[in-house]
Coordinates of C-alpha atoms in Angstrom, one line a residue:
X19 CA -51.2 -7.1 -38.0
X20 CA -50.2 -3.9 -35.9
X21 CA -48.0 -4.3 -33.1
X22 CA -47.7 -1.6 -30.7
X23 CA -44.6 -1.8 -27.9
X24 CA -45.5 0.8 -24.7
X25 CA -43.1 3.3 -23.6
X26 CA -43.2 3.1 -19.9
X27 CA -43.1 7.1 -20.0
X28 CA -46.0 7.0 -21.7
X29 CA -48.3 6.0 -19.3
X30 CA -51.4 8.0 -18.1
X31 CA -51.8 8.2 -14.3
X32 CA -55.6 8.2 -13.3
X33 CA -56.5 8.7 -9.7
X34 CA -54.4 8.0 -6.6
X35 CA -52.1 5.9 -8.1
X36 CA -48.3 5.8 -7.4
X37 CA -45.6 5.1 -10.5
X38 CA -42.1 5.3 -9.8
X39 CA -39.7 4.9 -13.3
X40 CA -37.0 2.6 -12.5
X41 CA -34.4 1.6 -15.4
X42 CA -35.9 -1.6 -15.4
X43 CA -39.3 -0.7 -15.5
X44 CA -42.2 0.9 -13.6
X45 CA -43.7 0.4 -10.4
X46 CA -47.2 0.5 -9.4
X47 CA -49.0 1.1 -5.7
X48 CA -51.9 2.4 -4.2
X49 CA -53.3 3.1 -0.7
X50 CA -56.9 3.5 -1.4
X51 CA -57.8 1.2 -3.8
X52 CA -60.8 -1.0 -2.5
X53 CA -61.8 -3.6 -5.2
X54 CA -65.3 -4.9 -4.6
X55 CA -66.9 -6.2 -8.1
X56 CA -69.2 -8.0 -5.9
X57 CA -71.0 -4.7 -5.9
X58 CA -69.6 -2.8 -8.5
X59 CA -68.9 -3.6 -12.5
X60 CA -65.5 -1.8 -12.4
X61 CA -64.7 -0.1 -8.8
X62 CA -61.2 0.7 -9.2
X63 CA -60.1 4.3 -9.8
X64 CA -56.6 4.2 -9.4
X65 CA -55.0 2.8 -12.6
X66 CA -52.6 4.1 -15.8
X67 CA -54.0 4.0 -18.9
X68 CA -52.0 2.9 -21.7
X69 CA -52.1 5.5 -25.0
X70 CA -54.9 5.5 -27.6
X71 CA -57.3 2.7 -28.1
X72 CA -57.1 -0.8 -29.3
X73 CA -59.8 -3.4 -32.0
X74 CA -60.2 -7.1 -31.2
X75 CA -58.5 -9.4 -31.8
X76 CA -55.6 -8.2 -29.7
X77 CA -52.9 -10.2 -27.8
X78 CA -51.4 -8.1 -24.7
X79 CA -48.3 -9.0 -23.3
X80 CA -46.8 -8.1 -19.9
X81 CA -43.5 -8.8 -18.2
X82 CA -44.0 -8.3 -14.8
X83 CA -42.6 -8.9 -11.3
X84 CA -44.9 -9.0 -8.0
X85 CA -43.1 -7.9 -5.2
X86 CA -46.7 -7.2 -2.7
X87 CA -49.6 -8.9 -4.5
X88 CA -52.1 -8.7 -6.4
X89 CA -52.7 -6.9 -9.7
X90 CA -55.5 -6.1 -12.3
X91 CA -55.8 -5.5 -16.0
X92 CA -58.9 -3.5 -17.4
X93 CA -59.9 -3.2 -20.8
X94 CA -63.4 -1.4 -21.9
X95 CA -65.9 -2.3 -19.1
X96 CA -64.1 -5.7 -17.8
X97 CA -60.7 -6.9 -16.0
X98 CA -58.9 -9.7 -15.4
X99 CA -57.2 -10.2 -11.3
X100 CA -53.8 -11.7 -11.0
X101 CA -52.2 -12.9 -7.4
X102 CA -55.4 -12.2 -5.6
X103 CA -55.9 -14.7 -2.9
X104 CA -59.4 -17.1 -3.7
X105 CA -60.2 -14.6 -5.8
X106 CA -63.9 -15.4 -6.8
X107 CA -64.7 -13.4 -9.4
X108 CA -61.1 -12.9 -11.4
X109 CA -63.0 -12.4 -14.9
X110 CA -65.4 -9.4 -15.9
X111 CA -66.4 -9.4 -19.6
X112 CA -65.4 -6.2 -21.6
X113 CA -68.8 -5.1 -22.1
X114 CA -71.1 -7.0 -20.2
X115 CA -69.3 -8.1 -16.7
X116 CA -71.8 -8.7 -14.4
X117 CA -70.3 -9.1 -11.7
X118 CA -72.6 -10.6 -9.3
X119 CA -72.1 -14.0 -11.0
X120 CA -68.5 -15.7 -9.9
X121 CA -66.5 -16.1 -12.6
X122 CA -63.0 -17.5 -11.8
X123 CA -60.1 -18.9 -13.1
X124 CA -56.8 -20.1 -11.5
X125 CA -54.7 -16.1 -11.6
X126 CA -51.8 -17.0 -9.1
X127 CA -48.3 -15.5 -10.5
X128 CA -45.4 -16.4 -8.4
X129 CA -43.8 -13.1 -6.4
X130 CA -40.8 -11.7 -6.1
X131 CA -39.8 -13.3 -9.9
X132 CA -40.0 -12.2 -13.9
X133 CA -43.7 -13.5 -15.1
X134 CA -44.8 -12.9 -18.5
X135 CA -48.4 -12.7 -19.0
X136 CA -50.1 -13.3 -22.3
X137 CA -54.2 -12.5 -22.4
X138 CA -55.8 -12.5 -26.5
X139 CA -58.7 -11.6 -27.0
X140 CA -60.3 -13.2 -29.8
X141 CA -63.5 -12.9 -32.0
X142 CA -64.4 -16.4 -30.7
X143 CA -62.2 -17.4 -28.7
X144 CA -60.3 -16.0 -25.0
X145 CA -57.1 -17.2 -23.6
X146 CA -54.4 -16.7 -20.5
X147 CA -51.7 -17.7 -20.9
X148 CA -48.6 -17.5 -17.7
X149 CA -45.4 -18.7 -17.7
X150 CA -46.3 -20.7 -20.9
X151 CA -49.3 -22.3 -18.8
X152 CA -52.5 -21.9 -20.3
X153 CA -55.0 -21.1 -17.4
X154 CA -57.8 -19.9 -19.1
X155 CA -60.1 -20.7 -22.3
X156 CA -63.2 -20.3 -24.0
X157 CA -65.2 -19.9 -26.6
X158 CA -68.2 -18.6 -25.3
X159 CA -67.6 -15.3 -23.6
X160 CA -70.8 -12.9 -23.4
X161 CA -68.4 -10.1 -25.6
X162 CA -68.9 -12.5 -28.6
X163 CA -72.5 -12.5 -28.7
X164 CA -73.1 -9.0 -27.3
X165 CA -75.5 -7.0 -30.5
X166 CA -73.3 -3.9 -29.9
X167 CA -69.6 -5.2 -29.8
X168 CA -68.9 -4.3 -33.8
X169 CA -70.1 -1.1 -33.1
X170 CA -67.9 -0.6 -29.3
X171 CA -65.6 -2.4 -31.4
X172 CA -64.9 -0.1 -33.7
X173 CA -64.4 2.7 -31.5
X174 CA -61.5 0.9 -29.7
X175 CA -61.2 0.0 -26.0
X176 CA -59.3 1.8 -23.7
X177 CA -56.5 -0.2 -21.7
X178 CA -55.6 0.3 -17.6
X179 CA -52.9 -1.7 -15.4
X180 CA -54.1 -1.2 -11.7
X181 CA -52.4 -2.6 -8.4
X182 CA -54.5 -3.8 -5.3
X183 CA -54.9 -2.0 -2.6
X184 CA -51.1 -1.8 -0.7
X185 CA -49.5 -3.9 -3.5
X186 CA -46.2 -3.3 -5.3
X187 CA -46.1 -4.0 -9.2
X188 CA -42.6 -3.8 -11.4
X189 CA -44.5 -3.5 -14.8
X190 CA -41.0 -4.2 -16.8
X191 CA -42.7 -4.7 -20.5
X192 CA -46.0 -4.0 -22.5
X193 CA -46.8 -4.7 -25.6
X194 CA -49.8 -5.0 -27.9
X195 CA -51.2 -6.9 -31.4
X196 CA -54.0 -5.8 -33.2
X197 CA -55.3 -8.6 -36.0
X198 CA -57.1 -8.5 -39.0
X199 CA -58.7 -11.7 -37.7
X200 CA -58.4 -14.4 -35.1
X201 CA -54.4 -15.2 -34.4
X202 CA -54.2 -19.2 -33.8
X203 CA -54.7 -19.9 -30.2
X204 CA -51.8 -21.1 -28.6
X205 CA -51.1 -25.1 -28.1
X206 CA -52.5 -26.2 -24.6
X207 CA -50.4 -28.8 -23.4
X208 CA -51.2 -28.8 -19.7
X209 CA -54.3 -29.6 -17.5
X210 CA -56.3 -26.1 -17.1
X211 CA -56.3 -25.8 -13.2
X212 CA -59.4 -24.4 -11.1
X213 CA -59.2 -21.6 -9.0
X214 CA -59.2 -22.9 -4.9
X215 CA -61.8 -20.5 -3.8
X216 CA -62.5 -22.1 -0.4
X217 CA -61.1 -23.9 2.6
X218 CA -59.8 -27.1 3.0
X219 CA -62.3 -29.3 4.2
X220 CA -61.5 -32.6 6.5
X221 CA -58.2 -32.1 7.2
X222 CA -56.2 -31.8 11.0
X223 CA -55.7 -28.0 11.8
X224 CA -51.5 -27.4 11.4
X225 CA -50.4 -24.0 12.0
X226 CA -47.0 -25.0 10.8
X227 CA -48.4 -26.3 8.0
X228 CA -50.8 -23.8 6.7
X229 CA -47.9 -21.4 6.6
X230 CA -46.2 -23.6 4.8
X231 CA -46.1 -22.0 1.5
X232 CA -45.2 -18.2 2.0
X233 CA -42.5 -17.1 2.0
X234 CA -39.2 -17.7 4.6
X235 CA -39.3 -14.2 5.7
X236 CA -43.2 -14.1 6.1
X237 CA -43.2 -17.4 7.8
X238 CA -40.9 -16.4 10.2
X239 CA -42.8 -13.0 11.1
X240 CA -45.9 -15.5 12.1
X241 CA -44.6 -17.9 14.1
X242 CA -43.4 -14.5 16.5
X243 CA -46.4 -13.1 15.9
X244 CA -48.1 -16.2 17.0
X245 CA -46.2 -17.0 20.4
X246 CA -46.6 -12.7 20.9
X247 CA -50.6 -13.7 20.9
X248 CA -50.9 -17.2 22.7
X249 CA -48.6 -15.9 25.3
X250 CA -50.4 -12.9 26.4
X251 CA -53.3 -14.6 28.6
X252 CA -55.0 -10.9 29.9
X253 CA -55.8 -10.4 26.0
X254 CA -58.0 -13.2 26.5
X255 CA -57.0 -14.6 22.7
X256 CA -58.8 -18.0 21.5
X257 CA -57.1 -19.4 18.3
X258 CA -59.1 -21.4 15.5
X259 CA -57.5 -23.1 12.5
X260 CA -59.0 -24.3 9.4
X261 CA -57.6 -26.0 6.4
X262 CA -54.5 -26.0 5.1
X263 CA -51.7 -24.2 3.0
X264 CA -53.8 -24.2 0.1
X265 CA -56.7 -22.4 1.3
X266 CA -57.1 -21.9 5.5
X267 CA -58.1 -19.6 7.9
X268 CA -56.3 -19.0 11.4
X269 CA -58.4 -16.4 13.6
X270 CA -56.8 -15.0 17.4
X271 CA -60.8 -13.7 18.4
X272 CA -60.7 -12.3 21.9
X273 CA -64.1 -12.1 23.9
X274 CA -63.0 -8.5 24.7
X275 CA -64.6 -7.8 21.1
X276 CA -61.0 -7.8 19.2
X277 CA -60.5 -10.4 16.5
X278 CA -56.9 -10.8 13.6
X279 CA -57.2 -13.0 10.9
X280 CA -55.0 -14.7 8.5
X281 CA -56.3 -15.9 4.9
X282 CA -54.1 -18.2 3.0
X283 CA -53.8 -19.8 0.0
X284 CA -50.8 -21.0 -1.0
X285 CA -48.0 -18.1 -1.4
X286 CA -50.4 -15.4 -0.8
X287 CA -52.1 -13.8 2.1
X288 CA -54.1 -11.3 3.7
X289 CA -55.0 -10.6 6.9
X290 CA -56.8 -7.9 9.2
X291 CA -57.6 -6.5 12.5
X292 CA -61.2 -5.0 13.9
X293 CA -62.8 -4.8 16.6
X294 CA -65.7 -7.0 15.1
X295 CA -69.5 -7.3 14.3
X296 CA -72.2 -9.0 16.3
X297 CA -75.5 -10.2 15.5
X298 CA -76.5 -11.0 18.8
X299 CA -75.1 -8.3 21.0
X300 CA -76.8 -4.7 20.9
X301 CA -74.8 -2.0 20.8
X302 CA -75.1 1.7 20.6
X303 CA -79.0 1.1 20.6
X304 CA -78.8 -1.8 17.9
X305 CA -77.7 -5.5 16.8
X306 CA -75.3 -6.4 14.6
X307 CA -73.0 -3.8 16.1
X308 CA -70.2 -4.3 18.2
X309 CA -68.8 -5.5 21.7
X310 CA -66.5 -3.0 21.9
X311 CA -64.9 -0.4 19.7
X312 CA -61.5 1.8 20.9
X313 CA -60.2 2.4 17.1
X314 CA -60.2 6.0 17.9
X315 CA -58.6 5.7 21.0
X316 CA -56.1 3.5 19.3
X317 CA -55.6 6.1 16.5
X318 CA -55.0 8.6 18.9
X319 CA -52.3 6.7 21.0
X320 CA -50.5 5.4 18.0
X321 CA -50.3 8.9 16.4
X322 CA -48.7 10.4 19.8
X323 CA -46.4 7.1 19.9
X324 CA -45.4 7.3 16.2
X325 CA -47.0 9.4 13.7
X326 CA -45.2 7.8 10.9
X327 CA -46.8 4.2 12.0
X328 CA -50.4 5.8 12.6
X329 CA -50.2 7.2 9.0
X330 CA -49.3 4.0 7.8
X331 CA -51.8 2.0 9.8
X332 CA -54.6 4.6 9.2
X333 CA -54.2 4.0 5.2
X334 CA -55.0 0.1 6.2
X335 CA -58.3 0.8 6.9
X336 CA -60.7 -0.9 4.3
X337 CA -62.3 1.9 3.0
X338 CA -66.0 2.1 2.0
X339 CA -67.8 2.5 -1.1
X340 CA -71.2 2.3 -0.1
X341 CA -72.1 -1.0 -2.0
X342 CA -76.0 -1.1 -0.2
X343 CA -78.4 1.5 1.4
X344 CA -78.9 1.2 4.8
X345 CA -75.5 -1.3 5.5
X346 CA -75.3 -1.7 8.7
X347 CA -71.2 -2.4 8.4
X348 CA -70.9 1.2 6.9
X349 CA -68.2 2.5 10.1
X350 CA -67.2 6.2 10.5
X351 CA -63.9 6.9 12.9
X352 CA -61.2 10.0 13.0
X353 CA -57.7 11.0 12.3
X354 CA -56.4 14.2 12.6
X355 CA -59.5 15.9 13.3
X356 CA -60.8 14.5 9.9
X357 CA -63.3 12.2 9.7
X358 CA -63.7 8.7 7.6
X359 CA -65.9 6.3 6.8
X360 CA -64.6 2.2 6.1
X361 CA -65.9 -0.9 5.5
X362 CA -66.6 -3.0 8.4
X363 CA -63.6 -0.6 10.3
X364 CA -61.2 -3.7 9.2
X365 CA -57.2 -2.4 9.3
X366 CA -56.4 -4.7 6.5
X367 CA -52.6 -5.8 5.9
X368 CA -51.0 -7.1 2.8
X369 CA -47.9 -8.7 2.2
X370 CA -45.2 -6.3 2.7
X371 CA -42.7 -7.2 5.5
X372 CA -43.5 -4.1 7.4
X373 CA -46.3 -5.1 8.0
X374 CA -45.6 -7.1 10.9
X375 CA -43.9 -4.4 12.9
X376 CA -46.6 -2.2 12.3
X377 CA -49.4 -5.2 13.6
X378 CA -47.0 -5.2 16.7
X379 CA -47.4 -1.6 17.4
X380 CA -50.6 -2.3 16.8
X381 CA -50.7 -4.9 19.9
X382 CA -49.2 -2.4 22.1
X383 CA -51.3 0.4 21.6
X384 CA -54.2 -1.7 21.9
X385 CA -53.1 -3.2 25.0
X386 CA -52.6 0.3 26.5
X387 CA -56.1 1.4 25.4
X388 CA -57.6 -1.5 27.1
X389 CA -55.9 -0.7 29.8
X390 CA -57.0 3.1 30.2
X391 CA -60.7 1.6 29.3
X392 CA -61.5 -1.7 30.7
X393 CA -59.5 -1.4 33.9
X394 CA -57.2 -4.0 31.9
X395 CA -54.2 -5.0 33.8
X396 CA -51.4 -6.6 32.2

């Protein structure tokens, strides 16, 4: 048995990653990241890397504390995603991930608190293990079968901690044992839940009650947000609500071509703004465009209102990676005089409080826009 404990200073930075050494650990963010293993095996590019390279069996252990959700660990080809809100496809194998196929398991890690996190993996079997709660296990991953895993393992895998995009990770421990065979797997003495990867179905739409389990703080920034939107009639806002705090979606879509959304499950959400797609409406010569699009104008305003709130807004944008030929959601706009393409042109917000002042800006700039453009009067 080798046991290997990580020096926080000894962690590689790979791409546009942000680590700030605190005496009780290290913290992790990124702007850019844009995970999509729908498309991709292993899209993230902004990650550390811990030292040297590591043989199965292993057991990795992490203390951790989530501040701005989520977070992923990578080793060889696959990752696992923690706090990620119905997070479909939370497991990609090692060496063969294939993501296209969901492949889930129940990843939520409760914020703003010390979590350990305990992942082995085994010669024939895999296990997760948080809080002491078992959450995942099997026996039959495609790593175990695969013809070339003596050979990959043998060479060693490489290990990587990544955050979301806009998330905050305090990474306060890592450590890692290698075995010369199988360790026991650890006792199971609690029902393995499921992942909730969809919306409640048949229940009476509550907004009180699908924001019933975030946070105080967060909860509090909705219910302004919300009376800010139902209030403001010229906007032209309808509201829809579906589910419930475990998994529910609450959408303010205005006919003037605007839409923001809220996704919840539990503690964790996201939500966005865009001016969104249409499959019925032409536009610019073509369907499945949009109603209306003043992003740049928007851009422009904000950055003359507040260039500090533009910057940050601007780095919300959902930014593509050119998953398909041809896509039709591929959107181009401009900052600065520089041009850059995004996915769908969503501005999409995490879980950080200032968030909500900056989504308010947002709501005044766009009001003035529509104002200057569609004779708009408030």
């Amino acid at each position: 048995m080798k046991e290997t404990k990580i020096n926080l200073n000894s962690l590689e930075n790979v791409g546009n990653i942000q680590t700030n050494l605190l005496p009780d650990g290290c913290v992790l963010s990124a702007f850019n990241q844009n995970v999509s293993f729908h498309a991709f095996d292993q899209p993230i590019n902004a990650f550390v890397k811990l030292p040297g390279r590591y043989k199965l069996p292993l057991q990795i252990d992490l203390a951790v504390n989530v501040s701005v959700p989520g977070f992923y660990f990578l080793l060889g080809q696959g990752h696992l995603s923690f706090a990620t809100r119905q997070d479909n496809r939370s497991i990609g194998d090692i060496l063969n991930p294939d993501c296209k196929k969901p492949r889930s398991f129940y990843n939520s890690v409760a914020l703003n608190r010390n979590t350990h996190v305990r992942i082995i993996y085994g010669l024939k079997f895999m296990q997760i293990v948080i809080d002491e709660e078992t959450r995942y296990f099997s026996k039959r991953e495609s790593y175990m079968r695969a013809h070339d895993f003596s050979e990959k393992n043998a060479n060693g895998f490489e290990i990587m901690l990544a955050p979301g995009k806009l998330s905050r990770i305090l990474i306060k421990e890592i450590s890692v044992i290698e075995y010369p065979e199988d360790p026991p797997a650890i006792p199971i003495e609690n029902e393995i839940r499921s992942a909730r990867l969809s919306l409640t179905k048949g229940v009476k739409p509550n907004f009180e009650e699908c924001i019933s389990a975030l946070s105080d703080e967060i909860k509090q920034e909705l219910l302004s947000l919300n009376d800010f939107l139902m209030s403001q009639k010229d906007l032209k806002i309808k509201r829809k609500i579906e589910g419930d705090h475990s998994g529910c979606k609450i959408t303010y879509t205005s006919s003037l071509g605007f839409s923001y959304a809220l996704l919840i499950s539990d503690e964790l959400l996201d939500h966005f703004f865009w001016w969104y797609m249409v499959s019925n409406y032409k536009y610019n010569g073509q369907y499945m465009g949009r109603k209306n699009d003043f992003t740049n104008e928007m851009l422009n305003l904000a950055d003359h209102l507040s260039p500090e709130t533009a910057f940050r807004l601007v780095r919300c944008f959902n930014p593509c990676v050119s998953c398909t030929n041809g896509c039709k959601a591929r959107t181009a706009y401009e900052f600065r005089g520089e041009k850059f393409t995004t996915c769908h042109g969503k501005l999409c917000f995490g879980m950080d409080l200032q968030a909500f002042p900056d989504i308010r800006f947002l709501f005044d700039v766009l009001r003035q826009v529509l104002a200057q453009n569609l004779a708009y009067s408030s």
